[in-house]
Amino acid sequence: MSEAPIGVFDSGVGGLSVLREIHALLPDESLLYIADCGHIPYGEKSPEFIRQRCAVMADFFRRQGAKALVLACNTATVAGVAQLRQCYPDWPIVGMEPAVKPAAAATRSGVVGVLATTGTLQSAKFAALLDRFANDVRVITQPCPGLVELIETGDLHSDALRTLLRSYVEPLVAAGCDTIILGCTHYPFLKPLLSQILAPSIILIDTGAAVARQLKRLLSERSLLAAGPARQTQFWTSATPEHMENILPLLWNKSGSVQSFGL
Ligand code: DGL
């Protein structure tokens, strides 16, 4: 048993979609969350830059005594998870990856769409994922610049967002996709809007719940699950704390105080 916290980070508030799954599955765990909003979007940054940010945040969580690390960001995972695992071989580290395997199993039309950042879609890790799991399906990829920036303002419903989102999903629908992978942790917050835009028969798949289950497995194997009730979840941001405090009730369903992450 370990009462130590779990460190979770993303380029911004998107990783809260993963944090809420972790909290739902592991309500006794103490959670530390960094939104690296001062450096968002990762999707348009170089892998080298993202690896440096991953190293800074991992080091911070180590100093906070975190017993595990979750990269609640697909783009950070493709760029940085291998280096972090090499650096900390004994630390449980969980990353995200677009849900290609479940989508390939779920599709009936044989055409799967992937919404993700440019960085994720251009990575060797994503190409390897397709090689491994998507041989029998057609995969249409769609980078989505601009979505993350709107979600970061707390916008989940505006006309501008709807127009941009529609421009990204229409080509997927036209190509015959019946299953769409939400390959960026910001996008699960768009599910209500997507359900207005898309036919109800289209399946949306994200990996937040699977990542929470994987984290639980790793902690349980090492006898690291917390026994008692959680202390409060702590939040940091590398941008303006007040801005994130305003968005928390919308994306985390609770208010909370946010500290400044100046590293
Ligand atoms: N939330 C991140 C992901 O899962 C990316 C957002 C960004 O571009 O910074 O890929």
mmCIF file of C-alpha atoms and ligand atoms in Angstrom:
data_model
loop_
_atom_site.group_PDB
_atom_site.id
_atom_site.type_symbol
_atom_site.label_atom_id
_atom_site.label_comp_id
_atom_site.label_asym_id
_atom_site.label_seq_id
_atom_site.Cartn_x
_atom_site.Cartn_y
_atom_site.Cartn_z
ATOM 1 C CA MET A 1 0.000 0.000 0.000
ATOM 2 C CA SER A 2 1.214 3.491 -0.742
ATOM 3 C CA GLU A 3 -0.353 6.832 0.070
ATOM 4 C CA ALA A 4 2.073 8.600 -2.290
ATOM 5 C CA PRO A 5 0.414 10.607 -5.071
ATOM 6 C CA ILE A 6 0.221 9.891 -8.806
ATOM 7 C CA GLY A 7 1.656 12.518 -11.175
ATOM 8 C CA VAL A 8 -0.368 13.303 -14.301
ATOM 9 C CA PHE A 9 0.426 15.886 -16.982
ATOM 10 C CA ASP A 10 -0.709 17.215 -20.336
ATOM 11 C CA SER A 11 0.113 20.230 -22.489
ATOM 12 C CA GLY A 12 -3.038 21.810 -21.062
ATOM 13 C CA VAL A 13 -6.464 20.976 -19.660
ATOM 14 C CA GLY A 14 -7.083 18.056 -22.061
ATOM 15 C CA GLY A 15 -5.519 15.565 -19.672
ATOM 16 C CA LEU A 16 -8.375 16.307 -17.256
ATOM 17 C CA SER A 17 -10.390 13.908 -19.451
ATOM 18 C CA VAL A 18 -7.938 11.217 -18.324
ATOM 19 C CA LEU A 19 -7.692 12.493 -14.749
ATOM 20 C CA ARG A 20 -11.454 12.118 -14.301
ATOM 21 C CA GLU A 21 -11.252 8.470 -15.445
ATOM 22 C CA ILE A 22 -8.386 7.826 -13.015
ATOM 23 C CA HIS A 23 -10.317 9.478 -10.198
ATOM 24 C CA ALA A 24 -13.462 7.467 -11.021
ATOM 25 C CA LEU A 25 -11.580 4.139 -11.004
ATOM 26 C CA LEU A 26 -9.171 4.934 -8.156
ATOM 27 C CA PRO A 27 -11.051 7.337 -5.859
ATOM 28 C CA ASP A 28 -8.667 6.739 -2.941
ATOM 29 C CA GLU A 29 -5.604 7.976 -4.805
ATOM 30 C CA SER A 30 -4.057 11.410 -4.353
ATOM 31 C CA LEU A 31 -3.482 13.067 -7.705
ATOM 32 C CA LEU A 32 -1.078 15.781 -8.881
ATOM 33 C CA TYR A 33 -1.847 17.398 -12.240
ATOM 34 C CA ILE A 34 0.268 19.769 -14.325
ATOM 35 C CA ALA A 35 -1.264 21.615 -17.291
ATOM 36 C CA ASP A 36 1.725 22.851 -19.283
ATOM 37 C CA CYS A 37 -0.434 25.631 -20.759
ATOM 38 C CA GLY A 38 2.519 27.983 -21.089
ATOM 39 C CA HIS A 39 3.838 25.744 -23.888
ATOM 40 C CA ILE A 40 0.642 24.646 -25.594
ATOM 41 C CA PRO A 41 0.035 23.361 -28.265
ATOM 42 C CA TYR A 42 2.457 20.419 -28.179
ATOM 43 C CA GLY A 43 0.906 19.237 -31.446
ATOM 44 C CA GLU A 44 2.838 21.819 -33.431
ATOM 45 C CA LYS A 45 6.127 21.635 -31.439
ATOM 46 C CA SER A 46 9.266 19.606 -32.151
ATOM 47 C CA PRO A 47 9.684 16.189 -30.483
ATOM 48 C CA GLU A 48 12.916 17.460 -28.905
ATOM 49 C CA PHE A 49 11.106 20.390 -27.248
ATOM 50 C CA ILE A 50 8.359 18.076 -25.954
ATOM 51 C CA ARG A 51 10.942 15.631 -24.577
ATOM 52 C CA GLN A 52 12.506 18.491 -22.605
ATOM 53 C CA ARG A 53 9.104 19.432 -21.136
ATOM 54 C CA CYS A 54 8.433 15.767 -20.251
ATOM 55 C CA ALA A 55 11.783 15.596 -18.442
ATOM 56 C CA VAL A 56 11.072 18.785 -16.456
ATOM 57 C CA MET A 57 7.636 17.609 -15.299
ATOM 58 C CA ALA A 58 8.773 14.059 -14.537
ATOM 59 C CA ASP A 59 11.589 15.463 -12.397
ATOM 60 C CA PHE A 60 9.101 17.691 -10.540
ATOM 61 C CA PHE A 61 6.797 14.735 -9.809
ATOM 62 C CA ARG A 62 9.767 12.640 -8.602
ATOM 63 C CA ARG A 63 10.609 15.415 -6.141
ATOM 64 C CA GLN A 64 6.959 15.433 -5.001
ATOM 65 C CA GLY A 65 7.332 11.712 -4.222
ATOM 66 C CA ALA A 66 4.938 10.511 -6.926
ATOM 67 C CA LYS A 67 4.668 6.714 -7.038
ATOM 68 C CA ALA A 68 3.644 6.651 -10.723
ATOM 69 C CA LEU A 69 3.480 8.917 -13.757
ATOM 70 C CA VAL A 70 0.728 9.270 -16.374
ATOM 71 C CA LEU A 71 1.373 11.099 -19.639
ATOM 72 C CA ALA A 72 -2.222 12.213 -20.216
ATOM 73 C CA CYS A 73 -1.252 13.435 -23.672
ATOM 74 C CA ASN A 74 -0.896 11.458 -26.897
ATOM 75 C CA THR A 75 1.563 13.952 -28.372
ATOM 76 C CA ALA A 76 3.845 13.880 -25.309
ATOM 77 C CA THR A 77 3.694 10.089 -25.278
ATOM 78 C CA VAL A 78 4.874 9.613 -28.861
ATOM 79 C CA ALA A 79 7.693 12.114 -28.297
ATOM 80 C CA GLY A 80 8.751 11.388 -24.733
ATOM 81 C CA VAL A 81 7.594 8.167 -23.095
ATOM 82 C CA ALA A 82 10.522 6.018 -24.299
ATOM 83 C CA GLN A 83 13.087 8.464 -22.884
ATOM 84 C CA LEU A 84 11.238 8.681 -19.545
ATOM 85 C CA ARG A 85 11.070 4.888 -19.225
ATOM 86 C CA GLN A 86 14.794 4.688 -19.937
ATOM 87 C CA CYS A 87 15.517 7.357 -17.355
ATOM 88 C CA TYR A 88 13.278 5.827 -14.640
ATOM 89 C CA PRO A 89 13.183 2.062 -15.312
ATOM 90 C CA ASP A 90 11.560 1.200 -11.975
ATOM 91 C CA TRP A 91 8.871 3.904 -11.996
ATOM 92 C CA PRO A 92 5.418 2.879 -13.267
ATOM 93 C CA ILE A 93 4.842 5.129 -16.319
ATOM 94 C CA VAL A 94 1.628 5.024 -18.350
ATOM 95 C CA GLY A 95 1.268 6.775 -21.709
ATOM 96 C CA MET A 96 -1.616 7.351 -24.119
ATOM 97 C CA GLU A 97 -1.988 6.039 -27.630
ATOM 98 C CA PRO A 98 -4.794 6.427 -30.159
ATOM 99 C CA ALA A 99 -7.227 3.505 -29.828
ATOM 100 C CA VAL A 100 -6.412 1.867 -33.171
ATOM 101 C CA LYS A 101 -6.793 -1.708 -31.936
ATOM 102 C CA PRO A 102 -10.308 -1.310 -30.444
ATOM 103 C CA ALA A 103 -11.405 0.798 -33.416
ATOM 104 C CA ALA A 104 -10.237 -1.866 -35.899
ATOM 105 C CA ALA A 105 -12.257 -4.408 -33.919
ATOM 106 C CA ALA A 106 -15.349 -2.169 -33.734
ATOM 107 C CA THR A 107 -15.685 -0.960 -37.333
ATOM 108 C CA ARG A 108 -18.293 -2.553 -39.574
ATOM 109 C CA SER A 109 -17.602 -0.408 -42.635
ATOM 110 C CA GLY A 110 -13.879 -1.212 -42.491
ATOM 111 C CA VAL A 111 -13.014 2.499 -42.498
ATOM 112 C CA VAL A 112 -11.710 4.146 -39.329
ATOM 113 C CA GLY A 113 -11.026 7.860 -38.789
ATOM 114 C CA VAL A 114 -8.393 9.287 -36.458
ATOM 115 C CA LEU A 115 -8.581 12.831 -35.090
ATOM 116 C CA ALA A 116 -5.265 13.757 -33.474
ATOM 117 C CA THR A 117 -2.542 16.375 -33.434
ATOM 118 C CA THR A 118 -0.077 16.777 -36.276
ATOM 119 C CA GLY A 119 2.721 15.593 -33.947
ATOM 120 C CA THR A 120 0.930 12.358 -33.088
ATOM 121 C CA LEU A 121 -0.061 11.547 -36.668
ATOM 122 C CA GLN A 122 3.450 12.205 -38.020
ATOM 123 C CA SER A 123 5.215 10.069 -35.407
ATOM 124 C CA ALA A 124 6.963 6.756 -35.987
ATOM 125 C CA LYS A 125 5.109 5.379 -32.958
ATOM 126 C CA PHE A 126 1.742 6.031 -34.639
ATOM 127 C CA ALA A 127 2.976 4.441 -37.898
ATOM 128 C CA ALA A 128 4.020 1.369 -35.892
ATOM 129 C CA LEU A 129 0.586 1.249 -34.252
ATOM 130 C CA LEU A 130 -1.088 1.196 -37.683
ATOM 131 C CA ASP A 131 1.309 -1.515 -38.904
ATOM 132 C CA ARG A 132 0.467 -3.621 -35.902
ATOM 133 C CA PHE A 133 -3.307 -3.275 -35.648
ATOM 134 C CA ALA A 134 -4.758 -1.736 -38.815
ATOM 135 C CA ASN A 135 -3.820 -4.120 -41.590
ATOM 136 C CA ASP A 136 -7.401 -5.141 -42.295
ATOM 137 C CA VAL A 137 -8.994 -1.687 -42.170
ATOM 138 C CA ARG A 138 -8.620 1.592 -44.034
ATOM 139 C CA VAL A 139 -7.483 4.402 -41.747
ATOM 140 C CA ILE A 140 -8.123 8.059 -42.573
ATOM 141 C CA THR A 141 -6.106 10.467 -40.428
ATOM 142 C CA GLN A 142 -7.107 14.055 -39.757
ATOM 143 C CA PRO A 143 -4.887 16.576 -37.940
ATOM 144 C CA CYS A 144 -6.986 19.198 -36.150
ATOM 145 C CA PRO A 145 -5.052 22.451 -35.644
ATOM 146 C CA GLY A 146 -6.998 25.029 -33.675
ATOM 147 C CA LEU A 147 -9.278 22.682 -31.712
ATOM 148 C CA VAL A 148 -7.009 22.479 -28.677
ATOM 149 C CA GLU A 149 -6.666 26.261 -28.488
ATOM 150 C CA LEU A 150 -10.465 26.711 -28.429
ATOM 151 C CA ILE A 151 -10.971 24.003 -25.792
ATOM 152 C CA GLU A 152 -8.291 25.692 -23.665
ATOM 153 C CA THR A 153 -10.465 28.810 -23.527
ATOM 154 C CA GLY A 154 -13.297 26.697 -22.091
ATOM 155 C CA ASP A 155 -15.156 26.751 -25.405
ATOM 156 C CA LEU A 156 -16.979 23.459 -25.976
ATOM 157 C CA HIS A 157 -19.985 24.735 -27.953
ATOM 158 C CA SER A 158 -19.392 27.961 -29.942
ATOM 159 C CA ASP A 159 -20.308 28.359 -33.607
ATOM 160 C CA ALA A 160 -16.618 28.841 -34.466
ATOM 161 C CA LEU A 161 -15.759 25.542 -32.779
ATOM 162 C CA ARG A 162 -18.661 23.751 -34.452
ATOM 163 C CA THR A 163 -17.583 25.012 -37.892
ATOM 164 C CA LEU A 164 -13.963 23.963 -37.355
ATOM 165 C CA LEU A 165 -14.923 20.547 -35.980
ATOM 166 C CA ARG A 166 -17.333 19.961 -38.837
ATOM 167 C CA SER A 167 -14.554 20.721 -41.344
ATOM 168 C CA TYR A 168 -12.424 18.009 -39.696
ATOM 169 C CA VAL A 169 -15.042 15.259 -39.422
ATOM 170 C CA GLU A 170 -16.826 15.741 -42.753
ATOM 171 C CA PRO A 171 -13.980 14.213 -44.829
ATOM 172 C CA LEU A 172 -13.979 11.199 -42.483
ATOM 173 C CA VAL A 173 -17.703 10.680 -42.866
ATOM 174 C CA ALA A 174 -17.465 11.160 -46.645
ATOM 175 C CA ALA A 175 -14.798 8.437 -46.748
ATOM 176 C CA GLY A 176 -17.173 5.995 -45.034
ATOM 177 C CA CYS A 177 -15.782 6.002 -41.467
ATOM 178 C CA ASP A 178 -18.198 4.463 -38.977
ATOM 179 C CA THR A 179 -15.689 4.625 -36.118
ATOM 180 C CA ILE A 180 -13.702 7.701 -35.122
ATOM 181 C CA ILE A 181 -10.753 7.635 -32.740
ATOM 182 C CA LEU A 182 -10.351 10.666 -30.490
ATOM 183 C CA GLY A 183 -6.552 10.576 -30.477
ATOM 184 C CA CYS A 184 -5.937 13.684 -28.375
ATOM 185 C CA THR A 185 -6.955 13.973 -24.734
ATOM 186 C CA HIS A 186 -8.639 17.316 -25.352
ATOM 187 C CA TYR A 187 -11.171 15.818 -27.766
ATOM 188 C CA PRO A 188 -13.337 13.725 -25.369
ATOM 189 C CA PHE A 189 -14.660 17.089 -24.152
ATOM 190 C CA LEU A 190 -16.120 17.527 -27.635
ATOM 191 C CA LYS A 191 -18.275 14.395 -27.462
ATOM 192 C CA PRO A 192 -21.533 16.335 -26.825
ATOM 193 C CA LEU A 193 -20.844 18.580 -29.833
ATOM 194 C CA LEU A 194 -19.723 15.632 -31.973
ATOM 195 C CA SER A 195 -22.925 13.781 -31.162
ATOM 196 C CA GLN A 196 -24.861 16.762 -32.593
ATOM 197 C CA ILE A 197 -22.746 16.826 -35.754
ATOM 198 C CA LEU A 198 -22.425 13.083 -36.447
ATOM 199 C CA ALA A 199 -24.969 10.362 -37.117
ATOM 200 C CA PRO A 200 -25.726 8.383 -33.936
ATOM 201 C CA SER A 201 -24.430 5.200 -35.580
ATOM 202 C CA ILE A 202 -20.848 6.544 -35.617
ATOM 203 C CA ILE A 203 -18.771 5.160 -32.771
ATOM 204 C CA LEU A 204 -16.352 7.483 -30.933
ATOM 205 C CA ILE A 205 -13.436 5.834 -29.129
ATOM 206 C CA ASP A 206 -10.965 7.339 -26.669
ATOM 207 C CA THR A 207 -8.521 5.699 -24.282
ATOM 208 C CA GLY A 208 -8.936 7.538 -20.963
ATOM 209 C CA ALA A 209 -10.699 4.639 -19.221
ATOM 210 C CA ALA A 210 -8.216 2.080 -20.605
ATOM 211 C CA VAL A 211 -5.308 4.161 -19.317
ATOM 212 C CA ALA A 212 -6.903 4.306 -15.860
ATOM 213 C CA ARG A 213 -7.250 0.492 -15.897
ATOM 214 C CA GLN A 214 -3.617 0.076 -16.981
ATOM 215 C CA LEU A 215 -2.502 2.398 -14.161
ATOM 216 C CA LYS A 216 -4.516 0.358 -11.658
ATOM 217 C CA ARG A 217 -2.923 -2.881 -12.934
ATOM 218 C CA LEU A 218 0.606 -1.502 -12.613
ATOM 219 C CA LEU A 219 -0.005 -0.156 -9.097
ATOM 220 C CA SER A 220 -1.707 -3.335 -7.985
ATOM 221 C CA GLU A 221 1.137 -5.582 -9.286
ATOM 222 C CA ARG A 222 3.578 -3.539 -7.211
ATOM 223 C CA SER A 223 1.271 -3.351 -4.148
ATOM 224 C CA LEU A 224 1.194 0.431 -4.528
ATOM 225 C CA LEU A 225 -2.567 1.083 -4.422
ATOM 226 C CA ALA A 226 -3.681 3.558 -1.737
ATOM 227 C CA ALA A 227 -5.663 2.176 1.161
ATOM 228 C CA GLY A 228 -7.253 5.280 2.609
ATOM 229 C CA PRO A 229 -9.398 8.122 1.344
ATOM 230 C CA ALA A 230 -7.682 10.550 -1.050
ATOM 231 C CA ARG A 231 -6.316 13.874 -0.035
ATOM 232 C CA GLN A 232 -7.289 16.754 -2.294
ATOM 233 C CA THR A 233 -6.139 16.671 -5.918
ATOM 234 C CA GLN A 234 -3.500 19.348 -6.580
ATOM 235 C CA PHE A 235 -3.210 21.358 -9.791
ATOM 236 C CA TRP A 236 -0.402 23.380 -11.379
ATOM 237 C CA THR A 237 -0.238 25.348 -14.617
ATOM 238 C CA SER A 238 2.660 26.975 -16.447
ATOM 239 C CA ALA A 239 0.266 29.751 -17.616
ATOM 240 C CA THR A 240 -2.230 31.811 -15.574
ATOM 241 C CA PRO A 241 -3.612 29.937 -12.517
ATOM 242 C CA GLU A 242 -6.804 32.049 -12.479
ATOM 243 C CA HIS A 243 -7.627 30.991 -16.022
ATOM 244 C CA MET A 244 -7.388 27.302 -15.158
ATOM 245 C CA GLU A 245 -9.346 27.865 -11.935
ATOM 246 C CA ASN A 246 -12.175 29.285 -14.065
ATOM 247 C CA ILE A 247 -12.180 26.235 -16.359
ATOM 248 C CA LEU A 248 -11.917 23.526 -13.669
ATOM 249 C CA PRO A 249 -15.637 23.435 -12.778
ATOM 250 C CA LEU A 250 -16.435 22.837 -16.467
ATOM 251 C CA LEU A 251 -13.890 20.092 -17.151
ATOM 252 C CA TRP A 252 -13.277 18.603 -13.696
ATOM 253 C CA ASN A 253 -16.772 19.172 -12.302
ATOM 254 C CA LYS A 254 -15.315 20.712 -9.153
ATOM 255 C CA SER A 255 -13.596 23.932 -8.340
ATOM 256 C CA GLY A 256 -10.035 23.878 -7.063
ATOM 257 C CA SER A 257 -7.086 26.134 -6.494
ATOM 258 C CA VAL A 258 -4.296 26.069 -9.061
ATOM 259 C CA GLN A 259 -0.635 26.781 -8.348
ATOM 260 C CA SER A 260 1.885 28.315 -10.689
ATOM 261 C CA PHE A 261 4.352 25.891 -12.301
ATOM 262 C CA GLY A 262 7.296 28.104 -13.105
ATOM 263 C CA LEU A 263 9.741 25.499 -14.423
HETATM 264 N N1 DGL B 1 -3.789 16.821 -25.334
HETATM 265 C C1 DGL B 1 -2.691 16.565 -26.214
HETATM 266 C C2 DGL B 1 -2.777 15.169 -26.835
HETATM 267 O O1 DGL B 1 -3.365 14.294 -26.273
HETATM 268 C C3 DGL B 1 -2.285 17.536 -27.267
HETATM 269 C C4 DGL B 1 -2.650 18.946 -27.231
HETATM 270 C C5 DGL B 1 -1.617 19.862 -27.825
HETATM 271 O O2 DGL B 1 -1.467 19.948 -29.058
HETATM 272 O O3 DGL B 1 -0.937 20.468 -27.026
HETATM 273 O O4 DGL B 1 -2.224 14.942 -27.870
#
